[in-house]
Amino acid sequence: MTFKIRKAVIPVAGLGTRFLPFTKTSPKEMLPIINRPTIDYIVDEAVKSGIKEIIFITSSTKTSIIDYFDRNLDLERQLRKKGKDVQADELQKLSGMIKIIAVRQTDAKGLGHAVLQAKSIVGNEPFALLLGDDVIYNPKKPALGQLIELAEKEQASVLGVGEVPMENVSSYGVVDPAEDIDDRTFLLKGVVEKPTQAAAPSNLSIMGRYILTPKIFEFLEERNVDEATNEIQITDSILKLINTQKVYAYKFNGIRYDMGSKEGFIKANIEYAMRDPELKETVLKTVNFYNK
Ligand code: G1P
């Protein structure tokens, strides 16, 4: 089997309760960083990492995500009529960026259940999994691309991790390294979903980026439901994968924004604005005003 990562699964069926009432009518993935929705940054990272096909796991209230990556011929026509060809070309380019497939998840039974919906489309090849809450900034080398490089070299699954303060480990899947390969690469002997601080094997936490071999589907098919959450956790199946095949964690290079939290959303918007020469001025003026 050639070990090449071509497909990415992006689950987008979550309710987004932390962003109610916004999420009453709009998917949380459509929350913007400046003028682009969060999901655009995630898809862009996948495309720049060499992904050729995106599989969205969606629900009935998420059609705007699919529409966003489709063409809007009427809008393009109107823009061209007004002489705004540059904008029209940009919109056209956006929709031609990548092949998109949408699969409906009819029950919200957790991340593992969402990924299982992609089984027949992914087939018997390794794939990437990106979570829509995590935006990772690295303009030189996208985080997913870093994981793909290691996965293709080792022909193995790789989890993207970052260090978090011990008091925050209970918000993440936390890995248990068996061996440090180098200062960024770890061979794993375990993983725990949202452990207490006392039970956490390390502070290396999963940051919404995974490369998984198709073997994961065999474990997901067992449909073991976590008692505490009543959900099928991906982490349980990853633990089984670790007991069967080599699985690595890679501490990727990049700045991660948790777009699932209000703090992360604000931080992302301010920092992306600071990287834009025109908007930087506005941020600095506002900060100066409030610092007076
Ligand atoms: C999910 C995963 C968890 C991971 C986290 C951040 O949790 O289950 O292992 O660390 O995303 O990417 P959630 O934040 O959806 O509860």
XYZ file of C-alpha atoms and ligand atoms in Angstrom:
308
model
C 0.000 0.000 0.000
C 1.331 3.418 -0.891
C 0.969 5.613 2.149
C -0.303 8.927 0.787
C -2.691 11.302 2.568
C -5.174 12.675 0.014
C -8.447 12.907 1.913
C -9.445 14.962 4.929
C -12.466 14.531 7.173
C -13.831 17.666 8.839
C -16.729 17.137 11.260
C -18.990 20.194 11.351
C -22.184 18.815 12.882
C -21.720 20.206 16.419
C -24.356 22.445 18.009
C -21.997 25.231 19.030
C -23.751 25.853 22.353
C -20.916 28.055 23.635
C -21.782 30.564 20.918
C -25.539 30.741 21.371
C -27.496 32.737 20.342
C -25.274 33.272 17.248
C -25.429 29.535 16.562
C -29.240 29.532 16.663
C -29.232 30.397 12.939
C -25.567 30.187 11.817
C -23.027 27.369 12.166
C -20.154 28.150 14.546
C -17.794 27.269 11.680
C -19.067 30.419 9.940
C -17.831 32.687 12.762
C -15.328 34.945 11.023
C -11.727 35.836 11.620
C -11.850 39.287 9.983
C -13.714 38.637 6.692
C -13.348 34.888 6.247
C -15.246 32.178 8.133
C -13.260 29.883 10.432
C -13.924 26.897 8.163
C -12.149 28.692 5.296
C -8.909 28.782 7.342
C -9.226 25.066 8.114
C -9.903 24.081 4.493
C -7.100 26.380 3.315
C -4.670 24.618 5.680
C -5.769 21.247 4.278
C -5.370 22.393 0.661
C -1.922 23.878 1.349
C -0.963 20.560 2.965
C -1.720 18.682 -0.252
C -5.225 17.381 0.531
C -7.258 16.699 -2.644
C -10.687 15.869 -1.231
C -12.598 17.139 1.809
C -15.352 15.157 3.481
C -17.570 17.325 5.660
C -19.681 15.527 8.255
C -22.635 17.869 8.507
C -26.141 18.225 9.887
C -29.287 19.835 8.510
C -28.466 23.316 9.879
C -25.048 23.503 8.216
C -25.896 23.994 4.549
C -24.287 27.464 4.549
C -20.878 25.759 4.942
C -21.412 23.735 1.773
C -22.804 26.801 -0.034
C -19.726 28.777 0.985
C -17.466 26.452 -1.027
C -19.907 26.234 -3.933
C -20.295 28.837 -6.664
C -22.752 31.704 -6.354
C -23.297 32.450 -10.035
C -25.840 35.173 -9.411
C -23.494 37.114 -7.114
C -20.573 36.640 -9.532
C -22.715 37.973 -12.408
C -23.795 41.007 -10.399
C -20.231 41.802 -9.370
C -19.035 41.586 -12.981
C -21.856 43.841 -14.139
C -20.585 46.432 -11.674
C -17.020 46.067 -12.961
C -15.886 44.251 -9.788
C -14.100 41.472 -11.673
C -11.357 41.058 -9.082
C -13.892 40.124 -6.382
C -15.822 37.913 -8.812
C -12.601 36.093 -9.755
C -11.775 35.590 -6.073
C -15.164 34.036 -5.387
C -14.808 31.764 -8.397
C -11.358 30.677 -7.223
C -12.655 29.883 -3.743
C -15.263 27.473 -5.064
C -12.794 25.738 -7.366
C -10.279 25.273 -4.543
C -11.034 21.652 -3.736
C -13.438 18.758 -4.201
C -16.012 18.723 -1.386
C -18.201 15.850 -0.293
C -20.861 16.235 2.404
C -22.189 13.408 4.538
C -25.053 13.925 6.960
C -24.666 12.768 10.557
C -28.235 12.171 11.616
C -27.530 11.574 15.343
C -25.098 13.672 17.374
C -23.269 10.744 18.959
C -19.813 12.243 19.306
C -16.609 12.711 17.342
C -15.985 8.975 16.844
C -19.470 8.561 15.407
C -18.936 11.556 13.099
C -15.699 10.097 11.709
C -17.350 6.707 11.209
C -19.795 8.363 8.751
C -16.835 8.918 6.389
C -15.801 5.251 6.325
C -17.070 4.284 2.870
C -15.781 7.513 1.278
C -12.321 7.303 2.845
C -12.044 3.610 2.006
C -8.844 1.711 2.700
C -6.384 4.604 2.840
C -4.881 6.785 5.565
C -6.620 10.144 6.013
C -6.451 13.441 7.845
C -8.939 14.585 10.467
C -9.246 18.289 11.223
C -11.499 19.749 13.917
C -13.260 22.980 13.047
C -12.622 24.670 16.416
C -8.852 24.698 16.026
C -7.315 27.290 13.722
C -3.549 27.001 13.491
C -1.481 29.859 12.109
C 1.732 29.001 10.300
C 2.135 30.870 6.993
C 5.325 28.955 6.076
C 4.384 25.353 6.730
C 0.811 24.404 7.662
C 0.416 22.256 10.783
C -1.339 19.468 8.886
C 1.486 19.398 6.330
C 3.971 18.863 9.160
C 1.964 15.858 10.418
C 1.579 14.446 6.896
C 5.339 14.573 6.384
C 5.954 12.449 9.486
C 3.022 10.092 8.796
C 4.144 9.379 5.219
C 7.750 8.854 6.330
C 6.825 6.466 9.154
C 3.732 5.039 7.399
C 1.853 5.483 10.652
C -0.831 7.507 12.446
C 0.205 10.857 13.908
C -1.625 13.066 16.419
C -0.946 16.818 16.408
C -0.226 17.934 19.961
C 0.712 21.026 21.909
C 1.775 21.605 25.497
C -0.871 23.088 27.782
C -0.671 24.130 31.458
C -1.442 21.097 33.696
C -4.589 22.819 35.031
C -6.049 22.742 31.481
C -5.434 19.084 30.564
C -9.009 18.126 31.447
C -10.240 19.949 28.297
C -8.225 17.754 25.909
C -7.221 14.313 24.775
C -3.807 13.828 26.433
C -1.080 11.523 25.083
C 1.174 9.128 26.962
C 4.625 9.031 25.294
C 6.603 5.780 25.411
C 9.683 7.259 23.794
C 10.925 10.707 22.721
C 12.166 10.345 19.129
C 13.285 13.996 19.054
C 12.113 17.172 20.779
C 8.919 17.257 18.687
C 8.208 13.591 17.966
C 6.918 10.980 20.414
C 6.037 7.324 19.983
C 2.910 6.678 22.043
C 1.876 4.005 24.510
C -1.454 5.557 25.455
C -3.968 8.403 25.230
C -6.667 9.563 27.651
C -9.675 11.742 26.839
C -10.100 14.703 29.207
C -8.251 13.280 32.243
C -8.127 14.913 35.662
C -4.877 16.692 36.365
C -3.842 13.802 38.642
C -4.593 11.143 36.013
C -2.983 12.964 33.054
C 0.029 11.051 31.642
C 1.615 14.303 30.325
C 0.634 17.832 29.337
C 0.869 17.056 25.604
C -2.666 17.614 24.374
C -4.352 16.836 21.053
C -5.030 20.030 19.107
C -7.614 19.009 16.522
C -5.243 17.529 13.922
C -4.866 13.808 13.262
C -3.496 11.479 10.599
C -5.162 8.086 10.986
C -4.812 4.753 9.252
C -8.057 3.119 8.018
C -7.670 0.545 10.812
C -9.370 3.145 13.058
C -12.714 2.336 11.368
C -12.584 -1.253 12.666
C -12.478 0.066 16.229
C -15.065 2.779 15.606
C -17.371 0.078 14.180
C -17.473 -1.517 17.642
C -19.523 1.573 18.569
C -18.470 1.580 22.214
C -20.291 4.388 23.943
C -18.488 6.352 26.642
C -20.605 6.129 29.813
C -19.918 9.638 31.063
C -20.778 11.435 27.814
C -22.996 8.877 26.050
C -20.860 9.456 22.946
C -18.567 7.386 20.732
C -15.165 8.932 21.453
C -12.434 8.921 18.815
C -9.862 8.732 21.617
C -11.048 5.258 22.709
C -10.444 3.933 19.191
C -7.064 5.700 18.978
C -6.025 3.880 22.164
C -6.898 0.573 20.476
C -4.907 1.704 17.433
C -1.901 2.430 19.691
C -2.150 -1.138 21.013
C -2.125 -2.518 17.448
C 0.135 -0.223 15.355
C 2.737 2.476 15.845
C 1.096 5.836 16.610
C 3.119 9.031 16.979
C 2.429 12.440 18.495
C 4.009 15.456 16.841
C 4.364 18.826 18.555
C 3.644 20.946 15.499
C 4.960 24.409 14.886
C 2.202 27.045 14.773
C -0.041 29.284 16.845
C -3.305 27.635 17.772
C -6.575 29.475 18.351
C -9.466 27.743 20.086
C -12.341 29.147 18.047
C -14.785 27.204 20.230
C -14.244 29.706 23.049
C -15.044 33.408 23.162
C -11.494 34.149 24.335
C -9.963 32.256 21.410
C -12.310 33.950 18.952
C -11.361 37.445 20.182
C -7.648 36.576 20.314
C -7.697 35.227 16.739
C -9.419 38.335 15.409
C -7.022 40.710 17.155
C -3.892 38.796 16.176
C -4.932 38.329 12.532
C -5.749 42.052 12.420
C -2.280 42.819 13.814
C -0.785 40.864 10.891
C -2.654 43.040 8.414
C -0.831 46.347 7.857
C -4.105 48.241 7.266
C -5.948 46.867 10.298
C -2.976 46.959 12.670
C -3.348 50.724 13.018
C -6.971 50.361 14.146
C -6.108 47.752 16.785
C -3.260 49.859 18.178
C -5.350 53.030 18.266
C -8.146 51.215 20.105
C -5.764 49.644 22.619
C -4.084 53.025 23.224
C -7.468 54.631 23.784
C -8.423 52.098 26.468
C -4.977 52.217 28.078
C -5.200 55.946 28.720
C -11.952 17.249 21.025
C -11.210 15.918 21.245
C -10.017 16.126 22.188
C -9.119 17.238 21.633
C -9.963 18.525 21.456
C -9.167 19.695 20.895
O -12.597 17.617 22.217
O -12.115 14.951 21.765
O -9.283 14.925 22.310
O -8.026 17.447 22.497
O -11.082 18.276 20.606
O -8.812 19.505 19.584
P -13.736 18.778 22.257
O -13.008 20.081 22.395
O -14.503 18.669 20.996
O -14.555 18.475 23.478
